[in-house]
């Protein structure tokens, strides 16, 4: 039996995955403008759920001003539970565990998406082109957003998802609170490292409380984080190791490190050639499983990623281009991790997702 493709993996909470391969969360830009899924988006997920052990959806937002992408589906009101239920059912039909990723975009949103209410930990302008200056959230608004993560978790449970993943990475609101660059608050939510960690830890508590109240112990709760920022002042690896230690104290199911490559080294200190994922894995020391991600396109890449030490490895763009990636990797069939426009219908890639990938990931597009 192949240990990668067919050997089950069990979390400490008793949930078992059929293998250690995860579909990475990727935004599709393909939902309806009113927050509902489209048939194309549902078909996209269903087509990719047949080989992985766990599928993490593209992220959904929990309050109106948390929207980060056009065509993003919504989990902030109970009336959207039927759509979430259909999404969960489509994923589970393929045999994968269905995990809903939840987030708030913070200052990474745009006025036309956030109802002209772009917010963050502080009024620090995002470095992305065309960004608008956010307003700093008031204390009561911070509390409301924390509660919204718990409410979204309740809806995920009602919809039949097997778990949720808290998106604390990629420069979105949770990371904005943790970063000394974007968080310049002087209240309980900012200042010291301990205070900056308060928001991500409070979100984890809200999600875990909802899981305890509405689900059984096998419900999965993961947390995704980016290990460092290149800007100064910014998140350092030491900051992240502190947060990791605090997160491990909670009954989370797994951690997920968001990087461009599974074997990435420091972007802050180019002279440091240690693999960040290995350093985090060593810090965890078996206390909690770690998902690695980034640059896994071939079966050989997958083998190298697991050799790095991750308990689970997520595959992203290669699964977009080839829905049968796991099945083909298992049998040694040749995989071309690129997609052409004429492949979209056959491979169940929504048109809007293809257009976005052309701009963001041109190396995944076949001429």
XYZ file of C-alpha atoms in Angstrom:
367
model
C 0.000 0.000 0.000
C 1.336 3.446 -0.946
C 1.782 5.475 2.227
C 1.050 8.774 0.503
C -1.993 8.067 -1.623
C -3.805 5.346 0.283
C -2.734 5.326 3.903
C -5.344 6.991 6.154
C -4.380 9.791 8.515
C -6.179 10.280 11.829
C -6.367 13.548 13.736
C -6.287 13.531 17.526
C -10.038 14.247 17.604
C -10.796 10.905 15.948
C -11.471 12.139 12.413
C -9.738 10.036 9.781
C -8.771 11.169 6.288
C -8.329 8.593 3.558
C -4.889 10.005 2.767
C -2.551 12.844 3.720
C -3.193 15.019 0.651
C -5.251 18.197 1.000
C -6.743 20.433 -1.646
C -5.462 23.906 -0.855
C -7.969 26.739 -0.390
C -8.199 28.816 -3.576
C -10.633 31.584 -4.396
C -12.698 30.914 -7.524
C -14.126 34.437 -8.133
C -17.088 32.470 -9.480
C -19.960 32.825 -7.035
C -22.900 35.137 -7.507
C -22.664 38.791 -6.561
C -25.352 38.220 -3.909
C -23.200 35.688 -2.013
C -24.588 32.413 -3.360
C -22.654 29.683 -5.113
C -23.065 29.095 -8.839
C -23.463 25.708 -10.562
C -19.994 26.199 -12.086
C -18.427 26.730 -8.665
C -20.151 23.702 -7.176
C -19.045 21.531 -10.111
C -15.468 22.780 -9.685
C -15.302 21.516 -6.100
C -17.080 18.250 -6.793
C -14.662 17.408 -9.615
C -11.670 17.716 -7.266
C -12.995 15.884 -4.210
C -12.439 12.381 -5.531
C -8.779 11.946 -4.664
C -7.745 14.154 -1.762
C -8.259 13.264 1.868
C -9.506 16.743 2.769
C -10.692 19.692 0.682
C -10.490 23.229 2.059
C -12.768 25.615 0.191
C -11.857 29.034 -1.061
C -12.425 31.422 1.788
C -15.804 32.855 2.719
C -16.449 36.032 4.676
C -18.404 36.360 7.913
C -19.619 40.004 7.917
C -20.500 42.310 4.984
C -17.375 44.478 5.157
C -15.162 41.392 5.241
C -15.605 40.559 1.554
C -12.284 40.334 -0.239
C -13.065 39.100 -3.757
C -15.709 39.531 -6.410
C -17.826 36.417 -6.778
C -17.140 35.313 -3.192
C -19.810 33.218 -1.477
C -21.091 34.311 1.929
C -21.510 32.594 5.313
C -22.642 35.584 7.372
C -26.399 34.909 7.515
C -28.514 31.823 8.135
C -30.317 32.215 4.809
C -27.124 31.102 3.062
C -27.036 27.728 4.861
C -28.789 25.888 1.984
C -26.054 26.937 -0.432
C -23.367 25.949 2.053
C -25.128 22.606 2.495
C -25.039 21.939 -1.238
C -21.334 22.806 -1.313
C -20.542 20.489 1.604
C -22.557 17.672 0.033
C -20.769 18.017 -3.318
C -17.379 17.735 -1.629
C -18.285 14.856 0.677
C -19.838 12.962 -2.233
C -16.302 12.491 -3.560
C -15.038 11.054 -0.290
C -13.033 14.051 0.923
C -13.599 15.739 4.250
C -15.189 19.137 3.609
C -13.617 22.101 5.397
C -14.968 25.642 5.048
C -12.336 28.372 5.213
C -13.534 31.568 6.950
C -11.997 35.035 7.026
C -12.294 38.813 7.022
C -10.324 40.628 4.323
C -9.716 43.766 6.388
C -7.877 46.433 4.417
C -7.343 43.985 1.565
C -10.949 44.609 0.601
C -12.071 47.325 -1.812
C -14.841 49.924 -1.359
C -17.054 48.337 -4.009
C -16.864 45.005 -2.162
C -17.037 46.168 1.452
C -19.938 48.593 1.117
C -17.504 51.526 1.191
C -16.332 50.409 4.630
C -12.728 49.237 4.395
C -11.486 48.450 7.905
C -8.401 47.148 9.653
C -6.651 47.030 13.004
C -5.307 50.561 12.343
C -5.602 53.134 9.570
C -2.434 51.921 7.835
C -2.671 51.877 4.048
C -2.258 48.546 2.300
C 0.687 48.288 -0.077
C -1.430 46.762 -2.858
C -2.015 48.955 -5.947
C -5.179 51.037 -5.782
C -5.690 50.438 -2.065
C -7.708 52.894 -0.003
C -6.861 53.912 3.517
C -8.823 51.785 6.004
C -10.452 53.028 9.149
C -9.441 51.504 12.456
C -12.056 49.238 14.001
C -13.614 50.328 17.276
C -13.385 47.946 20.211
C -17.039 46.890 19.964
C -16.604 46.226 16.238
C -13.637 43.982 16.958
C -15.815 41.980 19.336
C -18.585 41.750 16.718
C -16.180 40.357 14.122
C -14.838 37.803 16.605
C -18.389 36.622 17.280
C -19.062 36.445 13.544
C -16.394 33.757 13.174
C -18.224 31.674 15.755
C -21.546 32.232 13.989
C -20.054 31.227 10.638
C -18.790 28.062 12.311
C -22.300 27.316 13.561
C -23.584 27.674 10.002
C -20.841 25.408 8.674
C -21.887 22.764 11.187
C -25.565 23.158 10.256
C -24.600 22.797 6.596
C -22.809 19.508 7.221
C -19.188 20.582 6.832
C -16.639 18.374 8.549
C -14.686 21.398 9.754
C -13.598 24.987 9.318
C -10.229 26.585 8.707
C -9.539 30.027 10.186
C -7.737 32.083 7.547
C -5.142 34.014 9.531
C -2.693 34.323 6.632
C -1.939 36.215 3.418
C -2.278 39.694 4.851
C -5.965 39.553 5.770
C -7.539 40.929 8.938
C -6.289 38.339 11.414
C -2.736 38.832 10.177
C -3.260 42.617 10.170
C -3.938 42.474 13.901
C -0.889 40.289 14.522
C 1.472 42.418 12.429
C 3.372 45.290 14.087
C 3.302 47.020 10.693
C -0.474 47.182 10.266
C -1.437 47.138 13.956
C -0.481 50.405 15.648
C -3.165 50.264 18.317
C -2.508 51.191 21.915
C -5.553 49.453 23.424
C -5.889 45.797 24.444
C -5.674 44.692 20.793
C -2.239 46.144 20.029
C 1.198 47.142 21.213
C 3.088 44.177 22.651
C 3.442 40.808 20.926
C 1.050 39.358 23.482
C -1.550 42.040 22.749
C -1.205 41.673 18.978
C -1.828 37.936 19.330
C -5.024 38.582 21.285
C -7.275 38.934 18.222
C -6.229 35.715 16.416
C -6.468 33.809 19.685
C -9.907 35.279 20.419
C -11.112 34.239 16.955
C -9.866 30.713 17.615
C -11.725 30.692 20.932
C -14.974 31.814 19.283
C -14.710 29.120 16.621
C -13.823 26.415 19.126
C -16.683 27.446 21.413
C -19.158 27.121 18.543
C -17.721 23.759 17.572
C -18.037 22.512 21.133
C -21.633 23.735 21.380
C -22.991 22.628 18.010
C -20.786 19.762 16.766
C -19.269 16.593 18.128
C -15.601 16.188 18.969
C -14.700 15.016 15.454
C -15.356 18.472 13.966
C -12.125 19.818 12.461
C -10.842 23.300 13.357
C -7.657 24.429 11.623
C -5.737 27.701 11.622
C -3.752 29.008 8.631
C -0.969 31.550 9.082
C 1.816 33.248 7.138
C 5.146 32.790 8.960
C 6.727 36.181 8.287
C 6.443 39.542 6.553
C 9.222 41.201 4.558
C 8.217 44.737 5.580
C 9.671 46.429 8.662
C 8.382 46.369 11.242
C 6.708 43.132 10.294
C 5.973 39.644 11.531
C 9.160 37.710 12.231
C 9.566 33.977 12.554
C 10.075 34.449 16.293
C 6.687 36.192 16.429
C 5.137 33.282 14.580
C 6.708 30.680 16.856
C 5.186 32.538 19.803
C 1.768 32.432 18.125
C 2.201 28.755 17.262
C 2.913 27.962 20.912
C -0.225 29.818 21.959
C -2.393 28.171 19.301
C -1.192 24.713 20.279
C -2.504 25.338 23.787
C -6.009 25.321 22.298
C -7.919 22.241 21.091
C -7.332 22.999 17.421
C -7.042 20.086 14.993
C -4.186 21.297 12.809
C -2.080 24.271 11.714
C -1.496 25.248 8.088
C 1.526 27.319 7.088
C 0.880 29.472 4.003
C 3.960 29.850 1.782
C 4.864 30.102 -1.871
C 6.870 26.900 -1.611
C 6.833 23.998 0.803
C 10.627 24.288 1.167
C 10.710 28.062 1.453
C 13.462 29.756 3.419
C 13.318 33.154 5.069
C 12.249 36.076 2.921
C 13.354 38.520 5.624
C 16.869 37.155 5.994
C 18.179 35.784 2.698
C 21.280 34.447 4.451
C 19.168 32.058 6.539
C 18.796 28.890 4.468
C 16.798 26.911 7.003
C 13.448 25.651 5.718
C 10.725 27.510 7.583
C 8.285 24.610 7.509
C 10.862 22.376 9.167
C 11.529 24.954 11.862
C 7.817 25.250 12.648
C 7.428 21.483 12.566
C 10.293 21.100 15.008
C 8.714 23.689 17.293
C 5.430 21.772 17.231
C 7.326 18.618 18.202
C 4.356 16.348 17.546
C 1.890 18.472 19.505
C -0.251 19.211 16.439
C -0.113 18.218 12.758
C 1.144 20.777 10.248
C -0.010 21.214 6.648
C 2.609 22.371 4.164
C 1.786 23.951 0.830
C 3.365 25.584 -2.191
C 4.988 24.428 -5.402
C 3.658 20.865 -5.388
C 3.090 20.097 -9.064
C 4.353 16.534 -9.508
C 4.449 13.278 -7.594
C 8.152 13.923 -6.958
C 7.310 17.324 -5.461
C 4.812 15.615 -3.174
C 7.429 13.120 -2.003
C 9.883 15.944 -1.261
C 7.241 17.907 0.625
C 6.483 14.978 2.890
C 10.204 14.416 3.395
C 10.347 17.964 4.762
C 8.308 16.683 7.702
C 4.741 17.867 7.158
C 2.050 15.470 8.307
C -0.209 16.696 5.491
C 0.569 18.415 2.183
C -1.798 20.696 0.269
C -1.900 20.838 -3.519
C -3.241 23.984 -5.173
C -2.844 25.115 -8.773
C -1.934 21.636 -10.001
C -5.353 20.414 -8.832
C -7.044 23.306 -10.603
C -5.387 22.306 -13.861
C -5.940 18.577 -13.311
C -8.902 17.509 -11.135
C -7.634 13.916 -11.255
C -4.173 14.917 -10.021
C -4.142 12.533 -7.064
C -5.447 9.607 -9.069
C -2.880 10.184 -11.833
C -0.007 10.693 -9.394
C -0.941 7.416 -7.704
C -0.614 5.444 -10.946
C 2.405 7.327 -12.273
C 0.499 8.842 -15.172
C 1.999 11.971 -16.685
C 0.569 15.178 -15.227
C 0.657 18.553 -16.958
C -0.070 21.131 -14.215
C -1.246 23.764 -16.694
C -4.587 24.589 -18.221
C -5.731 26.139 -21.489
C -8.993 27.947 -22.099
C -10.331 25.067 -24.171
C -9.796 22.741 -21.174
C -11.986 24.753 -18.793
C -15.339 23.102 -19.481
C -13.915 19.579 -19.419
C -11.864 20.268 -16.282
C -14.664 22.186 -14.531
C -12.705 25.419 -14.175
C -15.052 28.419 -14.018
C -14.390 31.081 -16.629
C -13.875 33.844 -14.058
C -11.324 31.720 -12.233
C -9.416 31.094 -15.452
C -9.309 34.819 -16.231
C -8.018 35.594 -12.729
C -5.359 32.899 -12.995
C -4.118 34.380 -16.271
C -3.246 37.555 -14.389
C -2.049 36.088 -11.117
C -0.501 32.713 -12.078
C 0.555 32.886 -15.735
C 2.858 29.887 -15.243
C -0.264 27.735 -14.776
C -1.733 28.758 -18.127
C -1.095 26.725 -21.259
C -0.823 28.775 -24.448
